[in-house]
XYZ file of C-alpha atoms in Angstrom:
438
model
C -12.500 -17.735 5.314
C -11.033 -15.054 7.892
C -8.010 -17.328 9.014
C -7.484 -18.908 5.606
C -7.497 -14.675 4.224
C -4.929 -14.401 6.909
C -3.330 -16.913 5.621
C -2.687 -15.669 1.716
C -2.121 -12.035 2.941
C 0.614 -12.958 5.459
C 2.010 -15.325 1.893
C 1.839 -12.209 -0.231
C 3.322 -10.043 2.076
C 6.471 -12.852 2.660
C 6.358 -13.359 -1.387
C 6.819 -10.273 -2.661
C 9.364 -9.032 0.335
C 11.293 -11.468 -1.188
C 10.589 -11.721 -4.241
C 11.479 -7.432 -3.925
C 15.343 -8.341 -2.412
C 15.372 -10.559 -5.890
C 14.600 -8.193 -7.990
C 17.850 -6.061 -7.166
C 20.114 -8.934 -6.759
C 19.008 -9.993 -10.446
C 20.195 -6.616 -12.405
C 23.043 -6.854 -13.517
C 23.840 -3.232 -12.154
C 21.669 -3.757 -8.406
C 18.002 -2.003 -9.981
C 20.245 1.539 -10.517
C 20.195 4.793 -13.412
C 21.568 8.113 -14.262
C 19.095 9.119 -11.812
C 19.860 7.134 -9.097
C 23.661 8.350 -9.661
C 22.460 11.796 -8.227
C 20.843 10.788 -5.441
C 23.268 8.714 -3.518
C 26.527 11.541 -4.675
C 23.450 13.998 -3.144
C 23.703 12.101 0.109
C 26.995 11.338 0.006
C 28.084 15.124 0.435
C 25.195 16.229 2.958
C 25.565 18.063 4.868
C 27.009 20.119 1.457
C 24.315 20.555 -0.915
C 25.498 18.909 -4.367
C 22.476 19.639 -7.122
C 18.352 21.275 -6.740
C 18.119 19.146 -9.058
C 16.218 17.462 -6.935
C 14.514 17.796 -3.008
C 16.446 17.241 -0.290
C 14.986 14.254 1.321
C 14.917 11.241 0.085
C 19.035 12.432 -0.419
C 18.749 13.209 2.932
C 16.850 9.842 4.055
C 19.769 7.716 2.274
C 22.186 9.451 4.288
C 20.094 8.395 7.587
C 21.030 5.597 7.030
C 24.279 5.378 6.074
C 25.200 6.955 9.683
C 24.044 3.677 10.931
C 26.959 1.047 9.021
C 25.590 0.824 5.334
C 27.190 2.822 2.121
C 24.902 5.053 -0.187
C 23.086 2.356 -2.246
C 22.280 -0.082 0.809
C 20.885 2.465 2.842
C 18.551 3.427 -0.551
C 17.353 -0.491 -1.262
C 16.742 -0.287 3.012
C 14.268 2.428 2.426
C 12.477 0.381 -0.288
C 11.955 -2.545 1.459
C 11.270 -0.435 4.785
C 9.163 2.203 2.569
C 7.097 -1.482 1.700
C 6.151 -3.500 5.820
C 5.760 0.772 6.743
C 3.032 0.594 4.435
C 1.945 -3.070 5.141
C 1.815 -2.311 9.112
C 0.034 0.957 9.201
C -2.484 -0.265 6.974
C -3.026 -3.271 8.982
C -2.291 -1.408 12.108
C -5.150 1.635 11.358
C -7.342 -0.630 9.722
C -7.130 1.518 5.920
C -6.909 -0.370 2.954
C -4.907 -3.439 3.924
C -6.864 -5.632 2.056
C -5.563 -3.659 -1.256
C -2.372 -2.383 0.356
C -1.431 -6.348 -0.056
C -2.528 -6.512 -3.655
C -1.031 -3.499 -4.183
C 2.689 -3.574 -3.349
C 2.205 -7.492 -5.103
C 1.379 -5.494 -8.386
C 5.107 -6.603 -9.950
C 5.248 -2.214 -10.943
C 5.985 -1.318 -6.987
C 7.524 -4.583 -6.542
C 10.103 -2.658 -9.410
C 9.891 0.552 -7.076
C 9.998 -0.484 -4.100
C 13.325 -2.496 -5.441
C 14.862 0.721 -6.883
C 16.811 3.660 -6.203
C 14.528 6.034 -6.574
C 12.384 8.374 -4.343
C 8.818 7.212 -5.814
C 9.369 4.529 -2.997
C 9.852 6.989 -0.106
C 7.015 9.263 -1.405
C 4.621 5.992 -1.487
C 4.136 5.850 2.139
C 3.695 9.651 2.888
C 1.116 9.284 0.162
C -0.831 6.406 2.076
C 0.018 8.808 4.926
C -1.765 11.203 3.547
C -4.643 10.202 2.034
C -5.039 8.317 5.668
C -5.189 12.369 6.951
C -8.140 12.999 4.036
C -9.854 10.360 5.347
C -10.416 11.201 8.588
C -11.543 14.595 7.431
C -13.942 13.719 5.119
C -15.443 11.474 7.294
C -15.230 14.047 10.583
C -12.564 11.699 13.256
C -10.072 14.794 12.721
C -11.716 18.413 11.885
C -10.376 22.369 12.560
C -7.037 23.423 13.185
C -5.413 19.849 14.068
C -6.973 19.179 10.685
C -5.311 22.211 8.983
C -2.148 21.279 10.749
C -1.457 18.090 9.281
C -2.769 18.142 6.292
C -0.163 20.907 5.045
C 2.581 18.827 7.795
C 1.508 15.833 5.241
C 1.376 17.946 1.929
C 5.389 20.066 2.489
C 6.080 16.109 3.876
C 5.184 15.319 -0.046
C 6.694 18.290 -1.581
C 10.605 17.641 0.179
C 10.798 13.907 -1.376
C 9.150 15.019 -4.890
C 8.987 18.466 -6.506
C 5.388 17.143 -8.798
C 3.065 16.835 -5.314
C 2.808 20.216 -6.363
C 0.568 18.276 -8.372
C -0.688 17.585 -5.337
C -0.872 20.095 -3.000
C -2.856 21.676 -6.104
C -5.744 19.015 -6.694
C -6.265 19.265 -2.443
C -6.991 22.940 -3.213
C -8.818 21.947 -6.354
C -10.503 19.924 -4.169
C -12.040 21.957 -1.546
C -13.344 24.909 -3.854
C -15.193 22.355 -5.637
C -15.936 21.028 -2.250
C -16.726 24.128 -0.927
C -19.705 23.272 0.430
C -19.280 20.885 2.931
C -17.960 22.060 6.260
C -14.598 20.220 5.673
C -14.194 22.346 2.362
C -11.860 25.259 3.902
C -9.215 22.501 6.112
C -8.118 21.859 1.822
C -8.005 25.008 0.552
C -6.546 26.459 3.339
C -3.809 23.699 3.996
C -3.231 23.657 -0.215
C -2.908 27.366 -0.138
C -0.181 26.860 2.941
C 1.278 23.513 1.303
C 1.892 26.475 -2.368
C 3.541 29.048 -0.110
C 6.099 26.560 1.412
C 6.919 25.512 -2.151
C 6.923 29.721 -2.756
C 9.589 29.938 -0.509
C 11.300 26.699 -1.073
C 11.994 27.812 -4.498
C 13.712 31.978 -3.308
C 14.399 30.376 -0.441
C 16.619 26.899 -1.223
C 16.404 26.437 -5.443
C 18.427 30.058 -5.866
C 20.361 29.589 -3.050
C 21.978 27.052 -4.025
C 21.035 27.734 -8.120
C 19.326 30.608 -9.082
C 18.793 29.691 -13.269
C 16.944 26.379 -12.147
C 14.182 27.243 -13.224
C 15.660 29.219 -15.971
C 17.362 26.087 -17.729
C 14.617 23.940 -16.288
C 11.928 25.710 -17.695
C 11.920 25.173 -22.752
C 8.589 25.991 -24.190
C 7.908 23.618 -27.012
C 10.300 20.425 -25.170
C 7.002 18.259 -27.498
C 4.535 17.852 -30.161
C 1.253 17.043 -28.880
C 1.266 13.821 -31.087
C 4.474 12.596 -29.501
C 2.633 13.352 -26.552
C -0.979 11.517 -26.652
C 1.489 8.064 -27.574
C 3.261 8.812 -24.239
C 0.912 9.411 -22.604
C -1.022 5.711 -24.095
C 1.755 4.335 -23.044
C 2.803 4.790 -20.118
C -1.341 4.702 -18.458
C -1.351 1.413 -20.169
C 1.752 0.025 -18.839
C 1.241 1.833 -15.526
C -1.946 0.189 -14.801
C -1.017 -2.952 -16.760
C -1.200 -5.673 -12.823
C 1.625 -8.057 -14.766
C 3.909 -6.046 -16.849
C 4.803 -2.131 -16.193
C 7.412 -2.126 -18.824
C 7.110 -2.119 -23.079
C 10.030 -3.086 -25.657
C 11.382 -0.426 -26.687
C 11.832 -1.996 -29.616
C 8.384 -2.361 -30.437
C 7.104 -5.964 -31.755
C 3.718 -7.696 -31.569
C 4.146 -7.922 -27.774
C 2.860 -4.569 -26.888
C -0.143 -4.978 -28.753
C -0.753 -7.272 -25.929
C 0.865 -4.619 -22.618
C -0.759 -2.169 -23.414
C -4.312 -4.737 -24.552
C -4.380 -5.306 -20.722
C -3.248 -2.214 -19.845
C -6.101 -0.280 -21.683
C -8.691 -2.716 -20.639
C -7.965 -2.613 -17.284
C -8.503 0.966 -17.386
C -11.980 0.978 -19.249
C -13.090 -1.679 -16.478
C -12.113 1.113 -13.551
C -13.326 4.186 -15.257
C -16.377 1.069 -15.429
C -16.618 0.819 -12.004
C -16.368 3.642 -10.496
C -18.948 4.628 -12.962
C -21.790 1.680 -12.134
C -20.217 1.683 -8.227
C -20.929 4.529 -6.844
C -17.557 5.890 -5.007
C -17.842 7.357 -1.957
C -17.072 11.046 -0.887
C -13.586 9.677 0.502
C -13.056 7.061 -3.101
C -13.504 10.434 -5.146
C -11.113 12.627 -3.757
C -8.331 9.660 -3.596
C -10.037 9.660 -7.462
C -9.807 13.151 -8.549
C -6.166 12.961 -7.208
C -4.231 10.331 -8.593
C -6.316 11.858 -11.696
C -5.560 15.773 -11.273
C -1.829 14.614 -11.120
C -1.622 12.482 -13.721
C -3.195 15.309 -16.172
C -0.796 17.388 -14.612
C 1.608 14.949 -15.554
C 0.952 15.494 -19.368
C 0.829 18.733 -19.359
C 3.919 19.734 -17.748
C 6.024 18.260 -20.634
C 5.306 20.807 -22.512
C 8.166 22.688 -21.647
C 9.679 21.226 -18.569
C 12.532 18.388 -19.424
C 11.350 15.297 -18.024
C 11.611 11.397 -18.673
C 8.887 10.113 -20.943
C 4.992 9.084 -18.472
C 5.922 5.254 -17.587
C 4.762 3.532 -14.113
C 7.109 5.054 -12.268
C 6.874 8.775 -12.731
C 2.944 7.869 -12.437
C 3.304 5.612 -8.996
C 2.584 8.985 -7.086
C -0.634 9.373 -8.935
C -1.489 5.984 -9.976
C -1.238 4.904 -5.553
C -4.700 6.539 -4.703
C -7.091 5.247 -8.004
C -5.230 1.111 -7.619
C -6.550 1.555 -3.359
C -10.409 2.373 -4.806
C -10.333 0.164 -8.279
C -8.813 -2.662 -5.685
C -11.837 -2.029 -3.174
C -14.569 -2.076 -5.282
C -13.129 -5.681 -7.154
C -12.735 -6.814 -3.641
C -16.749 -5.710 -2.751
C -17.564 -7.423 -5.699
C -15.318 -10.991 -5.980
C -13.727 -10.871 -2.221
C -10.551 -13.160 -1.714
C -10.511 -14.252 -5.198
C -8.325 -10.807 -5.961
C -5.655 -11.921 -4.467
C -5.151 -13.842 -7.137
C -4.483 -10.783 -9.196
C -1.385 -9.889 -6.689
C -0.216 -14.192 -7.028
C 0.018 -13.855 -10.690
C 1.062 -10.558 -10.677
C 3.907 -11.583 -8.648
C 4.526 -15.023 -10.782
C 5.030 -12.795 -13.851
C 7.541 -10.570 -12.368
C 9.545 -13.926 -11.103
C 9.563 -14.961 -14.579
C 10.756 -11.278 -15.881
C 13.270 -10.894 -13.534
C 14.693 -13.967 -14.300
C 14.419 -13.756 -17.710
C 16.578 -10.996 -17.316
C 18.875 -12.086 -14.393
C 22.404 -10.282 -14.413
C 24.081 -10.465 -11.235
C 24.892 -7.652 -9.460
C 26.600 -8.683 -7.132
C 29.636 -10.745 -8.548
C 29.442 -7.600 -10.751
C 29.748 -5.007 -7.357
C 32.926 -7.241 -6.588
C 34.787 -8.073 -9.286
C 34.148 -3.634 -10.244
C 35.353 -3.656 -6.207
C 37.999 -5.222 -6.721
C 38.528 -3.165 -10.549
C 38.511 0.834 -8.176
C 41.443 -0.406 -5.249
C 43.449 -1.831 -7.998
C 43.400 1.597 -9.356
C 43.226 3.245 -5.865
C 39.509 5.350 -7.303
C 37.021 3.969 -4.879
C 37.179 6.798 -2.597
C 37.881 9.959 -4.719
C 35.328 11.794 -7.022
C 35.356 10.573 -10.336
C 34.162 11.084 -13.699
C 32.897 8.982 -16.420
C 33.259 10.883 -20.003
C 29.633 9.182 -22.159
C 29.649 10.994 -26.072
C 26.169 11.874 -26.508
C 23.349 11.661 -23.638
C 22.279 8.393 -25.678
C 24.794 6.412 -24.439
C 22.347 4.364 -22.759
C 24.827 0.668 -22.386
C 27.365 3.035 -21.796
C 25.898 4.893 -18.736
C 25.916 1.455 -16.996
C 28.677 1.053 -16.507
C 28.613 3.949 -14.189
C 25.518 3.406 -13.078
C 27.722 0.104 -11.207
C 29.819 1.608 -10.189
C 27.968 4.509 -8.626
C 26.436 2.068 -6.447
C 29.663 1.039 -4.869
C 31.483 5.257 -4.993
C 28.665 7.528 -5.275
C 31.231 10.266 -5.561
C 31.230 10.861 -9.717
C 29.556 12.974 -12.063
C 28.535 12.070 -16.468
C 31.609 13.986 -18.305
C 30.799 14.915 -21.827
C 33.952 16.193 -22.814
C 36.929 14.967 -24.311
C 39.802 16.188 -22.301
C 38.255 15.105 -20.100
C 38.484 11.159 -20.720
C 42.914 11.601 -20.308
C 42.180 12.552 -16.753
C 43.541 9.367 -14.608
C 39.668 9.926 -12.121
C 38.297 10.324 -15.329
C 36.683 6.383 -16.400
C 35.325 4.834 -19.816
C 33.557 1.957 -20.649
C 36.841 0.402 -22.344
C 38.811 2.014 -19.640
C 36.863 -0.998 -17.410
C 35.946 -3.534 -19.853
C 39.470 -4.432 -20.542
C 40.497 -4.481 -17.701
C 37.640 -6.921 -15.899
C 33.869 -8.823 -17.629
C 30.597 -7.595 -15.764
C 27.672 -9.559 -16.052
C 24.633 -8.530 -18.028
C 21.529 -9.838 -18.976
C 20.672 -10.565 -22.927
C 17.385 -8.256 -22.539
C 17.922 -5.293 -22.385
């Protein structure tokens, strides 16, 4: 049985790796979005600071890999692949939730994250390191000054990749207060406090230095109504915890009932298992961190402009919940749980094939166009009439994978400049291979 499981694990890891690569190669713009443009532009300009909308961690990591030859786009893909491989290697080396990490990484939602040019791909390995450190502390294998140092360091590392790690910092300190009678409670309280002090210093010494109006610009009360946010919360949770399909049809339709239904049933099963089969101290901490992060992600939408809650934004918080969930399933069903990973890979392969585009061909055409116009190595602008022009901005996203020095502009007179591109200017010269499921 052990040898059989070993071959299952190796097969799942290899297939997940191949699928991760195909996921962005068979996408018409290489799995990037408007935020990816900012990340790659930020990385290209380092050490000059382009913006403070995102922490330094992910752009700096992209910049690091460009020193070895790849451009910003390919560097971001290397980060995603290495993030996946590190999670599996670390889990194997430390015997820390290995089975669970293999199945979790095979889920189409996490596979999509590894293939995305977004900071969630980089933060997941650090979430695993944070959880491992917490387990050592709870089990008594890491104590006193060392425990505080490593836990604080992991919290600071998380915040340097995504600002939403503030929720993990807060949850860590809160967990210490909840279990204050246990001998390791002070470790979590002190580490949470150190993490919070770092956040404050980061705000005053970095964010305010480069953009003193950042907080005032992004904080705004009454952005969304409660009814709207509750619907988005339900949809986000159901797609996040759907092990097979993590994207609903934005135009609605009967297929969404199935997508949300599977996710809701899975959430109910999670709750049932967590209540029925007693959680260990470590498992409770994992679930507490995840649930607290999801709750904070919901409430911050009332006064901070963020995207709708989905599998990507919730990934750092769903990650520990999935680990505990799969641990419980393995206790009940043993190696049969690997079927979930197999089915998710199959659904991902079907989705990827149906929505396929040809990134390499599109990149080739766009590169030839930019070179013919002498625009491949100069700062560019891309004109849009409004932020809602999602189809038009796909052209800018594709351009950013070749020339990351591109910014979106909404000023009409900018479109008269040679270095300002529009969808019309590009498509009258070249034809982009697009998938039919937008």
